[in-house]
Coordinates of C-alpha atoms in Angstrom, one line a residue:
X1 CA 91.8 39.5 131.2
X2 CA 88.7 39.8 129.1
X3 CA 89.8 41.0 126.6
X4 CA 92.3 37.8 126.6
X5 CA 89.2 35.6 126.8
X6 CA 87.9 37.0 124.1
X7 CA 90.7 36.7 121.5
X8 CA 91.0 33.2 122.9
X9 CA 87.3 32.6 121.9
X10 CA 87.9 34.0 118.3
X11 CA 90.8 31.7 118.3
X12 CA 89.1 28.6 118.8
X13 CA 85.7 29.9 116.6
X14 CA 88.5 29.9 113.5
X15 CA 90.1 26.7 114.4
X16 CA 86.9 24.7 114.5
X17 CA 85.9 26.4 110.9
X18 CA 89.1 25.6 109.5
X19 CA 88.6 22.0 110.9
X20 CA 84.9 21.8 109.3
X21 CA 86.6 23.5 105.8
X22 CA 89.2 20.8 105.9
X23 CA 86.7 17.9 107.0
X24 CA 84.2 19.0 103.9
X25 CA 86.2 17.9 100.9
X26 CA 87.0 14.3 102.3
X27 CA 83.2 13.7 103.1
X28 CA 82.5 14.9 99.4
X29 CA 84.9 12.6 97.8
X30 CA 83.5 9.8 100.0
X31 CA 80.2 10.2 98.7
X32 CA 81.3 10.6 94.5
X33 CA 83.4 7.6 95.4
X34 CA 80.4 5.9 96.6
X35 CA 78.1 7.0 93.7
X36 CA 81.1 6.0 91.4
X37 CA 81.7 2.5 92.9
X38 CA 78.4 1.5 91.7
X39 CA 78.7 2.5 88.1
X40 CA 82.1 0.7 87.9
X41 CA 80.3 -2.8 89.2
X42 CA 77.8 -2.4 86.3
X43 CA 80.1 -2.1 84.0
X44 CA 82.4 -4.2 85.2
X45 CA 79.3 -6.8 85.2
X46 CA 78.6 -6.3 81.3
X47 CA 79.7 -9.7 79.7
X48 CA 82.1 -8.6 76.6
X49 CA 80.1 -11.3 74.7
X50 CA 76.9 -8.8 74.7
X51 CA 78.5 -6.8 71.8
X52 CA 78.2 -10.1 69.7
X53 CA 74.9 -11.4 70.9
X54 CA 72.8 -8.8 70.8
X55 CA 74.9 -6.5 67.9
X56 CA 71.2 -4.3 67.5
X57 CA 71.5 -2.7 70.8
X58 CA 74.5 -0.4 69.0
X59 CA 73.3 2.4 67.3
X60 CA 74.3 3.3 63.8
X61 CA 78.3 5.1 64.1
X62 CA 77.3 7.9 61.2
X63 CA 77.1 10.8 63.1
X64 CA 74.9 12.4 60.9
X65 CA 72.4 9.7 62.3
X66 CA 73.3 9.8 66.0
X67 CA 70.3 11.0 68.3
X68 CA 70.5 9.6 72.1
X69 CA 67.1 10.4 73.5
X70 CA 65.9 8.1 70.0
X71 CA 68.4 5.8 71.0
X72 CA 67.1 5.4 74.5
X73 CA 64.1 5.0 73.5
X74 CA 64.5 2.4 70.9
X75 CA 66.7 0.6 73.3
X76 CA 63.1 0.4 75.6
X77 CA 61.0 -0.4 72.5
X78 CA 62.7 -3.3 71.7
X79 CA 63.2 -4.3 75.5
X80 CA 59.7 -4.2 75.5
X81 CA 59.1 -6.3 72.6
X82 CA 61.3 -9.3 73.4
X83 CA 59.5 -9.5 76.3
X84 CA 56.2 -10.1 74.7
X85 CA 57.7 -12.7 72.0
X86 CA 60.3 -15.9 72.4
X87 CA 63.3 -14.4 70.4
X88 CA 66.9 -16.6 70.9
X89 CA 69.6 -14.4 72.8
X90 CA 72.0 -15.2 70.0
X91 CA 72.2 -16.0 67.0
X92 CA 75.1 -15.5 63.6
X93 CA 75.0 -15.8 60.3
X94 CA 75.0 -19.3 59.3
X95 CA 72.4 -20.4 62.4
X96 CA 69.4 -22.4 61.2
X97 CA 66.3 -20.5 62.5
X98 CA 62.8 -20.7 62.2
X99 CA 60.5 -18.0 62.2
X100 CA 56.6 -18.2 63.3
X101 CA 54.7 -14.8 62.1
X102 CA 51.4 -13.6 62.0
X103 CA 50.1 -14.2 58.5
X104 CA 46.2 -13.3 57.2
X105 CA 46.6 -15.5 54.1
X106 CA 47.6 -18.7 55.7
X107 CA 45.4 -21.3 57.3
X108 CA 46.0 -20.7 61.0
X109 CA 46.4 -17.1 60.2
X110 CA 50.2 -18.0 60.9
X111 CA 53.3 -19.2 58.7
X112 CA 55.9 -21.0 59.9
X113 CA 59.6 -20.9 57.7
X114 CA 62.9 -22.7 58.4
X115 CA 66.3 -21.2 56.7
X116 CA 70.0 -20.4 57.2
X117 CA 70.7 -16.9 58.2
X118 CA 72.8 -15.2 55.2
X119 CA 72.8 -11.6 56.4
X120 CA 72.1 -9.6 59.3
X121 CA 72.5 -6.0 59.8
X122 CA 70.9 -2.8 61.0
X123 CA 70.5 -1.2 64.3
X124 CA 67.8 -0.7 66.6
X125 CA 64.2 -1.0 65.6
X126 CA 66.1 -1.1 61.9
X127 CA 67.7 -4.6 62.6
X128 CA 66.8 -7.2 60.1
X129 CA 68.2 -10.6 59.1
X130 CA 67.6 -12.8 56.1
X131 CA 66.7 -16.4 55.5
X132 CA 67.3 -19.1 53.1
X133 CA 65.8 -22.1 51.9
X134 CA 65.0 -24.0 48.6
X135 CA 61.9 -25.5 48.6
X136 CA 60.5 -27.6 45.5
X137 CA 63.8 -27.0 44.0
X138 CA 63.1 -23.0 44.2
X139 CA 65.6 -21.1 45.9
X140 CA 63.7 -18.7 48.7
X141 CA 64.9 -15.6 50.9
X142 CA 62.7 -14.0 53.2
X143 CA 63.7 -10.4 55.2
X144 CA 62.9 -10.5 58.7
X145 CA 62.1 -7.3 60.7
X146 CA 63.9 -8.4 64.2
X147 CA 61.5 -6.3 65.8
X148 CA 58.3 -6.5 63.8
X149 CA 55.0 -6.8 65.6
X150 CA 53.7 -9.7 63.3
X151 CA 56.6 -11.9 64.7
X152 CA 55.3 -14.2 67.2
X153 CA 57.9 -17.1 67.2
X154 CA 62.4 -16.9 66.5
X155 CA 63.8 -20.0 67.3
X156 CA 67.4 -21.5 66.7
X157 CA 67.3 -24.7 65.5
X158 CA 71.0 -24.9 64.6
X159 CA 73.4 -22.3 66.3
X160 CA 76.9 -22.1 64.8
X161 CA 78.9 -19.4 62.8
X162 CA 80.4 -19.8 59.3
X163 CA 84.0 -18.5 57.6
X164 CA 82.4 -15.6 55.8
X165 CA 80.3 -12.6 57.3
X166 CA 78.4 -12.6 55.0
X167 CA 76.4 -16.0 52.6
X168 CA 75.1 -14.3 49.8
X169 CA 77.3 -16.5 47.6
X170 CA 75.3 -19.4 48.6
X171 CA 72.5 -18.3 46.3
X172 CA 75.2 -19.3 43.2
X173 CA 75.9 -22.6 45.2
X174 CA 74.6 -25.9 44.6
X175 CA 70.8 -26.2 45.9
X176 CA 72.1 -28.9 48.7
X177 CA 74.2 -26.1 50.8
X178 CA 70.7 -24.2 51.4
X179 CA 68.3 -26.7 51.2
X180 CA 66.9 -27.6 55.1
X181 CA 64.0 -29.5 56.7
X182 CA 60.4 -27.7 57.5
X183 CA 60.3 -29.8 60.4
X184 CA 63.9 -29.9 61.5
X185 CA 64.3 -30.0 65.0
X186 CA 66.4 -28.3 67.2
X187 CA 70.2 -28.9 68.0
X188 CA 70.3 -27.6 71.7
X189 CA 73.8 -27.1 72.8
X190 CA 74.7 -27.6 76.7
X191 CA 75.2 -24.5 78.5
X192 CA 78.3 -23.1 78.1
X193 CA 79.6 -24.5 75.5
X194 CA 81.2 -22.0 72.6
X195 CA 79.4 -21.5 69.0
X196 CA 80.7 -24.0 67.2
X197 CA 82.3 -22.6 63.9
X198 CA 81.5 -25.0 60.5
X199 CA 83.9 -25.0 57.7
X200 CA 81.9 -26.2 55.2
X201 CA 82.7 -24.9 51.8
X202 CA 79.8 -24.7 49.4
X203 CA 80.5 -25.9 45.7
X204 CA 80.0 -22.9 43.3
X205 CA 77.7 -23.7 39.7
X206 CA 79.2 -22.6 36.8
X207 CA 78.6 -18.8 35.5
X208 CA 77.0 -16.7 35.3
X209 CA 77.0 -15.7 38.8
X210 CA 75.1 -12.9 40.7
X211 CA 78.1 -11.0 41.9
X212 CA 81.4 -11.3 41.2
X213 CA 82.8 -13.8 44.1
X214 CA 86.2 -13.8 42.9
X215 CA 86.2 -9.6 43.6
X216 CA 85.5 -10.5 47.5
X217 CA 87.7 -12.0 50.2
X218 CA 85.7 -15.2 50.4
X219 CA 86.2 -18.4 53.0
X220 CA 83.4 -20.6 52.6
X221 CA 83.7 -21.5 48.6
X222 CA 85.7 -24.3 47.5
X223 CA 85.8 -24.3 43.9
X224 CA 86.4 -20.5 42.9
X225 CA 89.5 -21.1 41.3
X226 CA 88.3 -23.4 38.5
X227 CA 86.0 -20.8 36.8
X228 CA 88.1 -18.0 36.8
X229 CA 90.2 -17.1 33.9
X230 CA 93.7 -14.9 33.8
X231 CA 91.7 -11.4 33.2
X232 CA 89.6 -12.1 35.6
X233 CA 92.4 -12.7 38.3
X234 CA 94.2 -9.8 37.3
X235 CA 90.7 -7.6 37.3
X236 CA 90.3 -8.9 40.9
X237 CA 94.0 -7.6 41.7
X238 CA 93.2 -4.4 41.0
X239 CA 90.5 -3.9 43.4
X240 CA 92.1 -5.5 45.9
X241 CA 92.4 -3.3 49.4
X242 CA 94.7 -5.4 51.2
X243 CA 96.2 -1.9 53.0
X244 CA 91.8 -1.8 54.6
X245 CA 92.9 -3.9 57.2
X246 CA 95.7 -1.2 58.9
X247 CA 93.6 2.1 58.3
X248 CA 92.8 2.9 61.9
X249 CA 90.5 6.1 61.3
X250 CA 88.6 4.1 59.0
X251 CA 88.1 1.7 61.2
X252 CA 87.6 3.7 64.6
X253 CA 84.6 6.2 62.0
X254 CA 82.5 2.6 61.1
X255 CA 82.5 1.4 64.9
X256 CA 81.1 2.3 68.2
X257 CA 83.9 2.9 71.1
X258 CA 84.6 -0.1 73.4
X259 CA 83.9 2.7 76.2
X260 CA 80.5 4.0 74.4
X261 CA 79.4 0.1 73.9
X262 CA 80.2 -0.9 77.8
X263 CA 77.5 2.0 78.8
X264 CA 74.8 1.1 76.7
X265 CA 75.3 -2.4 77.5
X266 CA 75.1 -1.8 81.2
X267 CA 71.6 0.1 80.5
X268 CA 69.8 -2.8 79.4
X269 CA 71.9 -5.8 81.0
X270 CA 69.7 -6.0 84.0
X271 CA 67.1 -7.2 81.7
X272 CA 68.6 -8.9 79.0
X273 CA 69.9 -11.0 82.0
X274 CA 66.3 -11.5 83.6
X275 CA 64.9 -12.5 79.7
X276 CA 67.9 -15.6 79.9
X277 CA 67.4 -16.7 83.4
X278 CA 63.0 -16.9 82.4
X279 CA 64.1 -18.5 79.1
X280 CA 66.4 -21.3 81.2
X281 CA 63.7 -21.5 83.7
X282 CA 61.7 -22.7 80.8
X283 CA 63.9 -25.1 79.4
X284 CA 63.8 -26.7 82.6
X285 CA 60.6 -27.3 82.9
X286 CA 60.1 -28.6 79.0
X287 CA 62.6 -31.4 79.7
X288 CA 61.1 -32.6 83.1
X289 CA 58.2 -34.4 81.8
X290 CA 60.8 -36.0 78.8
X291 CA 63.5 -37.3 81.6
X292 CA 60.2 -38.8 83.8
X293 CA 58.9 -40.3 80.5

């Protein structure tokens, strides 16, 4: 009889650790799924828009240049700095901006210029963007550091995108397609809306040009066609790369994967979204006193 007890008792010892084995899996996957869940929602949250709005956050594809703990902490850096200045959440080449900065030599110690956005590219503390405008019948560019400390102002007077990546021609284009106001003021479009693409074509001069236009796939010019000459259009066949467009690897080496971009989008989303609801906040409270007026 006892010793029935005890091989009863050893019995149910093995049964309940057999129980707790079997119980100690599920309670693990319930707490990854639990840690999980909340990643998914952040990503899930990132707006696919992000990678066209803010196209700095991205860092440079070239492996050779990849470093993630710079990365990260450029990603705080410049965090940090658009929440010390009023910089636009968006804007594309072709958008009218106007840029206050910090400048020793002027009267007020700042200068204040209005162009159209030809370019923009680099990444990170890197990013820079270019602006046009002919004043007194002189064409003028200025490069902008996005993140420079001497920046104190960005606005965007005029937000809308244009046919070609890329405006450079426009410095070969009749002075009227760059020429903009000092004191323009500001186009605000209702939230919500889309970017409004314009199709204006600028009006090439005659040559000589800067760069051969008729070499590049080019949208926004309208009269290309009447200064080109038979070699110059078979020239411009030679170089053409029409077979670009289907090279995958080529593709896939100069651009970040979607599944890299969702996850350092959903690091800095959090914020990004706090600096839009501060900048509506003070939209609001500029148009109050004009609506009571």
């Amino acid at each position: 009889m006892i010793i029935s007890r005890v091989i009863n008792k050893r019995i149910c010892n093995v049964t309940a650790l057999q129980r707790a084995v079997s119980s100690t899996p599920t309670t693990q996957n319930a707490i990854t799924s639990e840690q999980q869940q909340p990643k998914s929602r952040r990503t899930s949250l990132v707006p696919s828009k992000y990678r066209f709005m803010y196209p700095e956050f991205l860092p440079d594809p070239k492996p050779e240049w990849r470093n993630l703990i710079r990365e990260k902490l450029e990603r705080k850096d410049m965090l940090a700095r658009r929440s010390k200045i009023d910089m636009p959440p968006e804007f594309y080449v072709g958008s009218v901006l106007a840029v206050t900065s910090s400048d020793p030599h002027a009267a007020g110690k700042t200068s204040r210029f209005v162009g159209i956005c030809i370019d923009r590219h680099g990444c990170g503390l890197q990013a820079k963007f270019i602006l046009r405008n002919v004043i007194d019948h002189q064409g003028v560019e200025i490069l902008y550091d996005m993140y420079d400390p001497t920046l104190q102002k960005v606005e965007v007077l005029k937000l809308e995108k244009r046919l070609d990546d890329k405006l450079y021609y426009l410095r070969d284009c009749l002075p009227e397609f760059s020429t903009f106001d000092l004191n323009m003021e500001a186009d605000i479009l209702p939230e919500g809306s889309e970017v409004p693409l314009n199709t204006t074509k600028a009006v090439l001069k005659p040559r000589p040009w800067l760069e051969r236009w008729e070499r590049q796939d080019l949208k926004g010019i309208a009269n290309l066609q009447d200064f080109l000459t038979p070699k110059m259009i078979r020239q411009a066949k030679k170089v053409e790369t029409p077979w670009e467009k289907y090279d995958l690897m080529k593709e896939y080496r100069r651009t970040i994967p979607a599944e890299e971009q969702t996850q350092i989008y959903s690091e800095v989303q959090s914020e990004l979204h706090q600096f839009e609801l501060a900048r509506k906040k003070m939209k609001r409270k500029r148009n109050i006193p004009s609506k009571l007026a």
